mmCIF file of C-alpha atoms and ligand atoms in Angstrom:
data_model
loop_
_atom_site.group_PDB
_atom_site.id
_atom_site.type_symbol
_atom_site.label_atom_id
_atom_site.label_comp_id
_atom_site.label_asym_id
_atom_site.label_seq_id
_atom_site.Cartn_x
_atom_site.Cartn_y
_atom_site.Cartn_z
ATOM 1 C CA UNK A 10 7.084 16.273 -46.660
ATOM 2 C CA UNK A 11 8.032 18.335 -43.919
ATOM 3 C CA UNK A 12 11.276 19.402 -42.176
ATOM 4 C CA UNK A 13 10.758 18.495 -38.122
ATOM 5 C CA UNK A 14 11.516 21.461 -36.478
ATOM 6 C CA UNK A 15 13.255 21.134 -32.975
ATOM 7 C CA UNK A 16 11.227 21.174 -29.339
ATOM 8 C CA UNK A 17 7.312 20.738 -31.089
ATOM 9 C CA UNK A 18 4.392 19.158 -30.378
ATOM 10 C CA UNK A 19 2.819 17.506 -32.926
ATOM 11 C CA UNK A 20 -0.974 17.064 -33.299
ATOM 12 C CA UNK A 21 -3.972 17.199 -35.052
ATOM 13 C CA UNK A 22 -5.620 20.792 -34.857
ATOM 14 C CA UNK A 23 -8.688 19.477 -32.555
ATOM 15 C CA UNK A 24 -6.081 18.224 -29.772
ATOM 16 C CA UNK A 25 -4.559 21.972 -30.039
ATOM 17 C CA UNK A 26 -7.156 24.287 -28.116
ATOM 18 C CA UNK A 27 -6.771 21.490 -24.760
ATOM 19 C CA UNK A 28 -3.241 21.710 -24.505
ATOM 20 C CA UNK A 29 -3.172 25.719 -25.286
ATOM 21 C CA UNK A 30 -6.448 26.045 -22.762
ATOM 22 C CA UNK A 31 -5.146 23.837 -20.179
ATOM 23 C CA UNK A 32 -1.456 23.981 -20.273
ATOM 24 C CA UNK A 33 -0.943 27.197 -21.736
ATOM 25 C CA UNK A 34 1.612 26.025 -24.275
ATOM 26 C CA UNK A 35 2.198 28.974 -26.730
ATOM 27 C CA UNK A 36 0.876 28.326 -29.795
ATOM 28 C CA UNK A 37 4.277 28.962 -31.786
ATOM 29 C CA UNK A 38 5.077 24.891 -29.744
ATOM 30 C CA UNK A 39 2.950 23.461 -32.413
ATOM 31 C CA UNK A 40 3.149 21.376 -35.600
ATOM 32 C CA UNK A 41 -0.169 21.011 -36.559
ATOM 33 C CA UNK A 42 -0.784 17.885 -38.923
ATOM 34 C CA UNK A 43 -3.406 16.757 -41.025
ATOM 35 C CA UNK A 44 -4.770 12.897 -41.881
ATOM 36 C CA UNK A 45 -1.606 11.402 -44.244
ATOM 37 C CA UNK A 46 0.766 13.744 -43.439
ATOM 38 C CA UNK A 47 4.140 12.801 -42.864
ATOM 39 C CA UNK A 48 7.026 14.306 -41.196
ATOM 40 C CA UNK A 49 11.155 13.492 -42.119
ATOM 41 C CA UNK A 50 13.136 12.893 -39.088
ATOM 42 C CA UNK A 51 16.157 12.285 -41.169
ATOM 43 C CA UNK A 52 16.191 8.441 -41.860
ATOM 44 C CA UNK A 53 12.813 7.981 -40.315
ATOM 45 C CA UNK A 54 9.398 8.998 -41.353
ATOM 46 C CA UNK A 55 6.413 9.235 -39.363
ATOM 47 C CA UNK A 56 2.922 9.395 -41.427
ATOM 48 C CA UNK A 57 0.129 10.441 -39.358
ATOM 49 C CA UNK A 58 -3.374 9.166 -39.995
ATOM 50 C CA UNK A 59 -6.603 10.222 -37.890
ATOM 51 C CA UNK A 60 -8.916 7.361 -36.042
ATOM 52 C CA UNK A 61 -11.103 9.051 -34.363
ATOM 53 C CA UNK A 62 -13.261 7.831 -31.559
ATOM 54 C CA UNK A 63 -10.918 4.914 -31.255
ATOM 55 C CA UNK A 64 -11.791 6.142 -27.447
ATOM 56 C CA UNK A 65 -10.550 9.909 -27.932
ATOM 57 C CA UNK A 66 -12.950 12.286 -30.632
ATOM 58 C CA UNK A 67 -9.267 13.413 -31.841
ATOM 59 C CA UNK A 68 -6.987 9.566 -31.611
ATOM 60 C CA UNK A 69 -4.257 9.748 -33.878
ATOM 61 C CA UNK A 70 -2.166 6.882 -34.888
ATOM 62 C CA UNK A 71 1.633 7.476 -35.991
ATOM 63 C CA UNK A 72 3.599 5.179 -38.609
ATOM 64 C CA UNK A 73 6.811 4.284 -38.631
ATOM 65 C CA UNK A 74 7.463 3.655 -42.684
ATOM 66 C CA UNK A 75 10.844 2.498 -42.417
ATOM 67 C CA UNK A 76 10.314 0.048 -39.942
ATOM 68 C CA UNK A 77 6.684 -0.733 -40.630
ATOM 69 C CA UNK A 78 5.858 0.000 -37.236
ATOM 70 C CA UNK A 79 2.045 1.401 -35.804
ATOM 71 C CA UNK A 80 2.334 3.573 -32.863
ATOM 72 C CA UNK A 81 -1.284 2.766 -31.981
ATOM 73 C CA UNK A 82 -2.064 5.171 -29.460
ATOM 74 C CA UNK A 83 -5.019 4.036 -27.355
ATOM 75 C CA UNK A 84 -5.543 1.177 -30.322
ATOM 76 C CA UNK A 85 -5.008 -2.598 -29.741
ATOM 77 C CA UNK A 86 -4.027 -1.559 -25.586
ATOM 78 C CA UNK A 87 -4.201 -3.834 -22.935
ATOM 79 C CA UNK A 88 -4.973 -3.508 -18.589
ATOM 80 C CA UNK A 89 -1.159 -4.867 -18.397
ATOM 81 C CA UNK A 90 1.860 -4.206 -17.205
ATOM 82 C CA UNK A 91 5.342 -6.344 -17.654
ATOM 83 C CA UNK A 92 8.866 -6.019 -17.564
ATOM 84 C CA UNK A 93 8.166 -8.516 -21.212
ATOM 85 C CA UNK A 94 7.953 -5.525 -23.831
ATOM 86 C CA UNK A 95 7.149 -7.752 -26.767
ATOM 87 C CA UNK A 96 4.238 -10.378 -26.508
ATOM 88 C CA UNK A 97 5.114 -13.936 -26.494
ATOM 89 C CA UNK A 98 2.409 -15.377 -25.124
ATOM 90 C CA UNK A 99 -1.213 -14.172 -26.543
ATOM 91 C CA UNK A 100 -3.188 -16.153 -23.387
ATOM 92 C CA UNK A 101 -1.139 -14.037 -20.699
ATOM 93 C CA UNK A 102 -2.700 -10.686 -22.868
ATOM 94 C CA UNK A 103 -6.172 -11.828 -23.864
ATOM 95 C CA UNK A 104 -8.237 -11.127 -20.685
ATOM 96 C CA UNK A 105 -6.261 -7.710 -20.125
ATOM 97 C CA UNK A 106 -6.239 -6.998 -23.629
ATOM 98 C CA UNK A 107 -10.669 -7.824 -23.677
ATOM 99 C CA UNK A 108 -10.621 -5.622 -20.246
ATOM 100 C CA UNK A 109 -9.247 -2.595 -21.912
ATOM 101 C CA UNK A 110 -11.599 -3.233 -24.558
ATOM 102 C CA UNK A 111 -14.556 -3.433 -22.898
ATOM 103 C CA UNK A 112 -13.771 -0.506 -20.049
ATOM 104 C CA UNK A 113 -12.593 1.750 -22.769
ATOM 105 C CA UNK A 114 -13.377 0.894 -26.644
ATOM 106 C CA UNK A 115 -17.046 -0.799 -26.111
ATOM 107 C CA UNK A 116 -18.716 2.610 -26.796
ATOM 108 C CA UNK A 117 -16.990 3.278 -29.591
ATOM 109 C CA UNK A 118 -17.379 -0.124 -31.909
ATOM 110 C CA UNK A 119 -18.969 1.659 -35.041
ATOM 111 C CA UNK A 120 -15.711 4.057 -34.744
ATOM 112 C CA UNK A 121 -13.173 0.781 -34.154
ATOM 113 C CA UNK A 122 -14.117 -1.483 -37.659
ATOM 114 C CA UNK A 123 -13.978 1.629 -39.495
ATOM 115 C CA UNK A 124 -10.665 2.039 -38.265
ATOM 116 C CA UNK A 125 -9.339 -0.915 -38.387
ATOM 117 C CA UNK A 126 -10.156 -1.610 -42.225
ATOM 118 C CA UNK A 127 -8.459 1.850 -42.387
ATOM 119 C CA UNK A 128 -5.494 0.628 -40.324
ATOM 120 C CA UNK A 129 -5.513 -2.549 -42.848
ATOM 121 C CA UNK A 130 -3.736 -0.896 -46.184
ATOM 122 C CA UNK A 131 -0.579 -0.030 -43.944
ATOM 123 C CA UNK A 132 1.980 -2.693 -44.358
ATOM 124 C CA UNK A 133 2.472 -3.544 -40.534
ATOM 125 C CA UNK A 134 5.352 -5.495 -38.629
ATOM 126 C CA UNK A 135 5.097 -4.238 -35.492
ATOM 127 C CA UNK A 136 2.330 -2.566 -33.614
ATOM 128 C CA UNK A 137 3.330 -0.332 -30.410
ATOM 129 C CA UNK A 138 -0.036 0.852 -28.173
ATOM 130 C CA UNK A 139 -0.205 3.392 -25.710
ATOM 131 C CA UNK A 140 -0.715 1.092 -22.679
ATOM 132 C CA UNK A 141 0.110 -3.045 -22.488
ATOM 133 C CA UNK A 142 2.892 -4.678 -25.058
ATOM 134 C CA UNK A 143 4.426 -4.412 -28.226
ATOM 135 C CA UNK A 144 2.973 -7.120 -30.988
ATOM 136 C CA UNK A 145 5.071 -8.401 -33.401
ATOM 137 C CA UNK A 146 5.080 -11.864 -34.227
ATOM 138 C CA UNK A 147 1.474 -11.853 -32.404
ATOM 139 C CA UNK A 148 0.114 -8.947 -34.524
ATOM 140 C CA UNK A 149 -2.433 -10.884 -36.114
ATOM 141 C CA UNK A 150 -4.007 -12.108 -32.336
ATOM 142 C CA UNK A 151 -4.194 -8.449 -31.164
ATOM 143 C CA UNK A 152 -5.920 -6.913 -34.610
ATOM 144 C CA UNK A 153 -8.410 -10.848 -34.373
ATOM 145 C CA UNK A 154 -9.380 -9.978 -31.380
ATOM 146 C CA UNK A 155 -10.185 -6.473 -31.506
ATOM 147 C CA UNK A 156 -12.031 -7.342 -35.214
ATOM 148 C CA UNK A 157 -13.986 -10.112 -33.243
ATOM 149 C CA UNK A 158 -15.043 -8.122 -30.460
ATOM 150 C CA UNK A 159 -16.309 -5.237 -32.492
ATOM 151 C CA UNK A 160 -18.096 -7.125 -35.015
ATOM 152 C CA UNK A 161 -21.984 -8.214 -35.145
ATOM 153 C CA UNK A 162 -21.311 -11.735 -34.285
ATOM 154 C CA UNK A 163 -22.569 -12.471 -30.297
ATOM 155 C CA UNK A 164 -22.019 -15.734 -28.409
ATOM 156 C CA UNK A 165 -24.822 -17.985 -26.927
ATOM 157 C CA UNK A 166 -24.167 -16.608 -23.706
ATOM 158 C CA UNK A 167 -26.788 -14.938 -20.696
ATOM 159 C CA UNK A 168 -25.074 -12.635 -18.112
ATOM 160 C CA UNK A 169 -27.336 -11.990 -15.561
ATOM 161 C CA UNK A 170 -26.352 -9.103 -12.834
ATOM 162 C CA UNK A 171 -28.518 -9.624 -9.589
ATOM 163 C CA UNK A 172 -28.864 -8.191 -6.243
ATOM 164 C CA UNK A 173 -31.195 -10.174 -3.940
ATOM 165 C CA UNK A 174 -32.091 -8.695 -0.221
ATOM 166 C CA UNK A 175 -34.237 -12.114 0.654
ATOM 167 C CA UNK A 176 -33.029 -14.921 -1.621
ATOM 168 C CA UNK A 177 -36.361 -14.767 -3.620
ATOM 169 C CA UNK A 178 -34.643 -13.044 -6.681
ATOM 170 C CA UNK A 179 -31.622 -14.784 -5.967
ATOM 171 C CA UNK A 180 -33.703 -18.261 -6.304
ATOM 172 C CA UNK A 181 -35.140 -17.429 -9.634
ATOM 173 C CA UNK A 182 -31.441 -16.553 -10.870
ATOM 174 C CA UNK A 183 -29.875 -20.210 -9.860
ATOM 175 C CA UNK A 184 -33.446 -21.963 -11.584
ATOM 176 C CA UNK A 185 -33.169 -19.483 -14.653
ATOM 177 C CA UNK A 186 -29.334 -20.391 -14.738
ATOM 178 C CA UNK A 187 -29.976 -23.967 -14.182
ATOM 179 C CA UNK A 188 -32.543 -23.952 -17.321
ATOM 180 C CA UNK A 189 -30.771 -21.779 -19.620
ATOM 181 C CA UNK A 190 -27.886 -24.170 -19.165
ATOM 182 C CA UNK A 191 -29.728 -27.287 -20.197
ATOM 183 C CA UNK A 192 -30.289 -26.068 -23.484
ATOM 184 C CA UNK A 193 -26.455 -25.553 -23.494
ATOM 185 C CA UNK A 194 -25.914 -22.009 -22.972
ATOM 186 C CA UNK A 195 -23.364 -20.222 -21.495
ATOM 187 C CA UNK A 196 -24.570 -18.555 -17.906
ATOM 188 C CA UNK A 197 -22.286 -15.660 -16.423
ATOM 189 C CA UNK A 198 -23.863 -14.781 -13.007
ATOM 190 C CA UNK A 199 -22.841 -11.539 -11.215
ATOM 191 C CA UNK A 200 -24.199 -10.869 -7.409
ATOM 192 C CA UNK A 201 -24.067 -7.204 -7.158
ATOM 193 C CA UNK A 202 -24.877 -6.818 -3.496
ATOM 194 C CA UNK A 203 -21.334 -6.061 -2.736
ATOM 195 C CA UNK A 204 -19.177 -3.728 -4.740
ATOM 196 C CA UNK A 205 -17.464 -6.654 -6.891
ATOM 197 C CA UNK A 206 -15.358 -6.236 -9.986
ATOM 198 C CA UNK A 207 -17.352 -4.149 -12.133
ATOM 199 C CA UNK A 208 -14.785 -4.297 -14.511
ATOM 200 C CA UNK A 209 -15.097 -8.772 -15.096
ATOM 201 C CA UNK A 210 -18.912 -7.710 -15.747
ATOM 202 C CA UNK A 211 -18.117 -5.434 -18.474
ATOM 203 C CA UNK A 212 -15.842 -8.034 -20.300
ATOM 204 C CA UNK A 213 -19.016 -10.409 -20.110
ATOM 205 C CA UNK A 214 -20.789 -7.703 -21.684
ATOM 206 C CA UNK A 215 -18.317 -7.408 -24.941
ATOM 207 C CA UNK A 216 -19.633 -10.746 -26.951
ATOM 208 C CA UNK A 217 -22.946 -12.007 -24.734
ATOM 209 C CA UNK A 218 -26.491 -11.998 -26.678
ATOM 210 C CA UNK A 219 -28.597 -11.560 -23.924
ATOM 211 C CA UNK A 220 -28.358 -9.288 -20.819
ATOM 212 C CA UNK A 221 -31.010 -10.826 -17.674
ATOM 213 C CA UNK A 222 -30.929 -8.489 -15.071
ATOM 214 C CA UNK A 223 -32.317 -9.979 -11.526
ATOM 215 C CA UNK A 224 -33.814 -7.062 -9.421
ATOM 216 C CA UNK A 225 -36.319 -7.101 -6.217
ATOM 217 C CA UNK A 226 -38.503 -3.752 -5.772
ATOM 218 C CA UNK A 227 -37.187 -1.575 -2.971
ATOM 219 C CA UNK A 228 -37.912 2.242 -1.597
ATOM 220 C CA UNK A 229 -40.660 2.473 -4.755
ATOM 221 C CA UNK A 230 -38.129 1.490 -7.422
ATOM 222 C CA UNK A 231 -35.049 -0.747 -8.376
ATOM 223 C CA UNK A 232 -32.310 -2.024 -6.087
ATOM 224 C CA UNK A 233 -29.350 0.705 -6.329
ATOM 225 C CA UNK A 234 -26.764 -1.602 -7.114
ATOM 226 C CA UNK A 235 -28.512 -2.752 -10.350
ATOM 227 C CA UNK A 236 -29.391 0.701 -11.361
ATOM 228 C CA UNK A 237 -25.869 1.494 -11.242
ATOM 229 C CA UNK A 238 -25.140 -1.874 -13.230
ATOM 230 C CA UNK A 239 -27.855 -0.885 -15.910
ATOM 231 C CA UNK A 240 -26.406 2.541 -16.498
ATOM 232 C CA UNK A 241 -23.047 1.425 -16.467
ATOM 233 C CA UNK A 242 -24.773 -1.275 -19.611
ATOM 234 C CA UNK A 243 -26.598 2.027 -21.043
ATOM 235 C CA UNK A 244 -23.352 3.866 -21.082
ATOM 236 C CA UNK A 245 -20.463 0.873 -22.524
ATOM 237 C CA UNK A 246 -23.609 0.355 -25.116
ATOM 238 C CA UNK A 247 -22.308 -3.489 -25.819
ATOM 239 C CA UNK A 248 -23.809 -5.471 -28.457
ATOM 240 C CA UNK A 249 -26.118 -7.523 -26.560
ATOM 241 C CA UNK A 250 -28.973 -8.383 -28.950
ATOM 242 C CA UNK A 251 -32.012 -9.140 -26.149
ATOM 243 C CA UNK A 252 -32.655 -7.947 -22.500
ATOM 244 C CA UNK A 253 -34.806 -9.232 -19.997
ATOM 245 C CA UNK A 254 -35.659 -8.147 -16.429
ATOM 246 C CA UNK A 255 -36.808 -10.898 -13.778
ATOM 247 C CA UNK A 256 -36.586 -10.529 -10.165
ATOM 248 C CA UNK A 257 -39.527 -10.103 -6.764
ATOM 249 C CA UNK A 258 -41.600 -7.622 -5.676
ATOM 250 C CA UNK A 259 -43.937 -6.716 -2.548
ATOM 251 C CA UNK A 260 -46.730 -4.420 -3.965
ATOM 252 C CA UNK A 261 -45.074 -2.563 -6.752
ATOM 253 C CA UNK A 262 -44.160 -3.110 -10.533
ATOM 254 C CA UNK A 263 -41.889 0.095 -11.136
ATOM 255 C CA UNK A 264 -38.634 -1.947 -11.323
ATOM 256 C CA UNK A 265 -39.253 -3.212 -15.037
ATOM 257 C CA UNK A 266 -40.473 0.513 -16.177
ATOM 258 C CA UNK A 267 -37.145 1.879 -14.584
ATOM 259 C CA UNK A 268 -34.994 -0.656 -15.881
ATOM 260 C CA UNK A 269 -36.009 -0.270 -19.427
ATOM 261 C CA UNK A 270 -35.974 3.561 -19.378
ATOM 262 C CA UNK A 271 -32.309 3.409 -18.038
ATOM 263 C CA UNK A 272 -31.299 1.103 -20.838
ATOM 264 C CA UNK A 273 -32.993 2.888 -23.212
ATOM 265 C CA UNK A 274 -30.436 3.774 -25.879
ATOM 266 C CA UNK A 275 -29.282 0.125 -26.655
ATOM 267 C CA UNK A 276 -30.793 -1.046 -29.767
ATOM 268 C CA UNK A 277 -31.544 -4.651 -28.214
ATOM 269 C CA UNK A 278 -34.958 -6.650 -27.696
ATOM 270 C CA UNK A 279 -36.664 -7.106 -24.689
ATOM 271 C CA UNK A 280 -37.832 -10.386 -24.051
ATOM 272 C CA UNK A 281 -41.014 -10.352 -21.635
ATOM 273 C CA UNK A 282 -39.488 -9.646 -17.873
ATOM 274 C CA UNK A 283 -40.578 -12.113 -15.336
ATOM 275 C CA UNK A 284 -41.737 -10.212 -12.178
ATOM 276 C CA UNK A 285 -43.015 -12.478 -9.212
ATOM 277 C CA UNK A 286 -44.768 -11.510 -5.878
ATOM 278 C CA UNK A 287 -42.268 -12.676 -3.099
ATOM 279 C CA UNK A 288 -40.687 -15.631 -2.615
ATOM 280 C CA UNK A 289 -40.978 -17.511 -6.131
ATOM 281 C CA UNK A 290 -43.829 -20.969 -6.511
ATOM 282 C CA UNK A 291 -43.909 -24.346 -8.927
ATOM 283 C CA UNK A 292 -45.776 -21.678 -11.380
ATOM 284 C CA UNK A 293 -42.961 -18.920 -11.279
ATOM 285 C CA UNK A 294 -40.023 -21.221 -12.354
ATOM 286 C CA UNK A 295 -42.258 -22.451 -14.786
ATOM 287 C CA UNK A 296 -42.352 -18.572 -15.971
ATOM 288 C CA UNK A 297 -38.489 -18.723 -16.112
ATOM 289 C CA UNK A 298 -38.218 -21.938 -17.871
ATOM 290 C CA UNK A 299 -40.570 -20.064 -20.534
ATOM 291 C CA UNK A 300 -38.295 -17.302 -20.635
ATOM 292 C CA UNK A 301 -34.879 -19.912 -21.016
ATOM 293 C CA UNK A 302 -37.066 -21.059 -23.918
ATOM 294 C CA UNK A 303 -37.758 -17.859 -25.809
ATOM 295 C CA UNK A 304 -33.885 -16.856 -25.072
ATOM 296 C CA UNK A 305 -32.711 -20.105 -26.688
ATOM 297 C CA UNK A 306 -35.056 -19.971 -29.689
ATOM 298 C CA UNK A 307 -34.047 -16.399 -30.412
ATOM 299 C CA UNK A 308 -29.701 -17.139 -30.023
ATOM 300 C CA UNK A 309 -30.743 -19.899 -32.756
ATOM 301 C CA UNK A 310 -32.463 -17.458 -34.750
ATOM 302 C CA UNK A 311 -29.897 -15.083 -34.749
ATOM 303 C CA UNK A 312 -26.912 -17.745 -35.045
ATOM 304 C CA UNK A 313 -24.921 -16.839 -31.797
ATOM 305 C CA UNK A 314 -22.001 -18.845 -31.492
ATOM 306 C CA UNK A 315 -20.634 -20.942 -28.930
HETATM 307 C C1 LIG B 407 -35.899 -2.618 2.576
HETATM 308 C C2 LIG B 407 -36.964 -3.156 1.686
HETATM 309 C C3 LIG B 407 -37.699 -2.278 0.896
HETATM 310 C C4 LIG B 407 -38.695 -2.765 0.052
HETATM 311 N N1 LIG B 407 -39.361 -1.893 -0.758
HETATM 312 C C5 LIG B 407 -40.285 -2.378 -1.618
HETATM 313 C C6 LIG B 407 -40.967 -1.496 -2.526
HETATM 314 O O1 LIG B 407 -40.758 -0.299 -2.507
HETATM 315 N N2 LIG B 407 -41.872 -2.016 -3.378
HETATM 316 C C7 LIG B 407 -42.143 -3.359 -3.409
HETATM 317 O O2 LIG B 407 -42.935 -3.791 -4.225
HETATM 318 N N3 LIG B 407 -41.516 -4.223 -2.560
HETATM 319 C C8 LIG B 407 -40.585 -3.755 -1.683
HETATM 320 N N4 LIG B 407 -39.955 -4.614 -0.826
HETATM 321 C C9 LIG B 407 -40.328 -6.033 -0.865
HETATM 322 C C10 LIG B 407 -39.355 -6.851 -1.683
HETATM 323 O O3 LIG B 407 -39.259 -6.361 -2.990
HETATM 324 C C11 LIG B 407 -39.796 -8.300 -1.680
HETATM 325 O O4 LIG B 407 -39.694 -8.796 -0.347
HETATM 326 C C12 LIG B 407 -38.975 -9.182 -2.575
HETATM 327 O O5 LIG B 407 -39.421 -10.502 -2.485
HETATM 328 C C13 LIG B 407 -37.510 -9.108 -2.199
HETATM 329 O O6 LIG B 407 -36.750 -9.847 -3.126
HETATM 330 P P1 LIG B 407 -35.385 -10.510 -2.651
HETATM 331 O O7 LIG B 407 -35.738 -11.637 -1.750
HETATM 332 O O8 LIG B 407 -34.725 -10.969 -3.913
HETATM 333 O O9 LIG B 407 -34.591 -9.466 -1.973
HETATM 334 C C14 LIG B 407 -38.974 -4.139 0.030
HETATM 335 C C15 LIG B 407 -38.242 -5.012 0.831
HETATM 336 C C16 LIG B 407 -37.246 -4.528 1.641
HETATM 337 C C17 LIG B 407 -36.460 -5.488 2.504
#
């Protein structure tokens, strides 16, 4: 165990060349710690252990042995802010505590259930995070949630993310929602064609089995908007399990071609894209109520949840 000298920074040695390169604190400032050590500071003693990619390459989470308390760091936050700095009520935190998630933590869900069966051996009272409130009767909710979001498991649910210049793509959207829902799943629509809150989208995104994305052809490709919303997909890499593309055209086909490429690095399926010419006939919804069928067959398959 070490002595804690006075006026140091302690950290891990990957978090040591940012704050020397950007801050230009002397290197003599520094405590550098490894995964399990711990520090004395007196009656107290802080054990450090390494999660990395819990957001940062180089998070490190700090325990409190004495008083069984996890300093979480960016861990089990929350979007919330409240003069309450211990969590009474888990339905106040749930939809700020999922926001975080899915803005922040989404990328990183290999990296998070590693962590949190590392997390799992310390005996834990009280968790403190960086950002959002302390959890200490309603531990249990905060470590659920983030377990349940991370995990495999997906819920029978479609978000589908549309822009529509003409209604045509819009009208295929309300028939595709109107279909899936029959077969009772769970339809999350977001209209792009204003900015919006980007941010309600990517909490869809954290436990939905199927992405749709609704796109008419403009300038040669795919409607701005939705590009944006597909790399924004690409980038939080959720665990959607099947995409599909439907949406109008005039006289070109690039949108699907596009779409796919920008999604590229997600490891779901795409279902066959439905891709009509103008304003969509008794023969195009009867495309889309194909496509409600194959999504519905494949949530049974893969036992998404409702
Ligand atoms: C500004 C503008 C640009 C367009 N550019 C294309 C294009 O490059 N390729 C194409 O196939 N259709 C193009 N179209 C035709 C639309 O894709 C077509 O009208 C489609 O039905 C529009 O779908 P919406 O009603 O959902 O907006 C364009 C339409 C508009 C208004």
């Amino acid at each position: 165990m070490r002595a804690y000298p006075e006026s140091k920074v302690v950290l891990n040695e990957r978090c040591k060349s940012p704050l020397v390169d950007l801050l230009l604190i002397s290197e003599d400032r520094f405590l550098v710690v490894g995964d399990g050590d711990t520090i004395s500071l007196g009656d107290k003693t802080l054990q450090f252990i390494f999660a990395p990619w819990v957001h940062w390459p180089k998070t490190m989470v700090t325990y409190l042995k004495e008083d069984k308390m996890l300093f979480s760091c960016n861990f089990f936050s929350s979007h919330y802010a409240s003069d309450e700095l211990i969590l009474k009520d888990e339905k106040k935190i749930y939809n700020a505590a999922k926001r975080y998630y899915a803005e922040n933590m989404m990328p990183f869900r290999a990296s998070i259930i590693k962590n949190i069966e590392k997390i799992k051996s310390l005996d834990i009272e009280i968790i403190a995070p960086s950002h959002g409130p302390i959890y200490k009767e309603k531990k249990d909710f905060i470590i659920n949630a983030y377990s349940d979001w991370s995990s495999d498991k997906v819920k029978n649910k479609v978000i589908i993310p549309y822009v529509s210049m003409r209604d045509s793509t819009e009208k295929m959207v309300e028939y595709l929602k109107k279909s899936l829902t029959k077969k009772g799943i769970t339809v999350k629509i977001f209209h792009l064609n204003d900015s919006g809150d980007i941010g309600e989208f990517a909490m869809e995104l954290v436990d939905a089995a199927t992405l749709v994305i609704g796109i008419p052809a403009i300038l040669s490709g795919s409607h701005p908007n939705i590009v944006y919303a597909a790399y924004l997909v690409n980038a939080l890499k959720p665990k959607v399990k099947f995409i599909s593309i439907i949406g109008a055209h005039g006289w070109g086909k690039k949108t699907v071609e596009m779409l796919t490429d920008i999604v590229s690095t997600l490891k779901a399926e795409i279902i066959e894209p439905v891709v009509i010419n103008g304003y969509p006939k008794d023969s195009d919804f009867e495309l889309l109520d194909e496509l409600a069928e194959k999504i519905s067959t494949r949530h049974v398959e893969i036992g998404a949840t409702d």
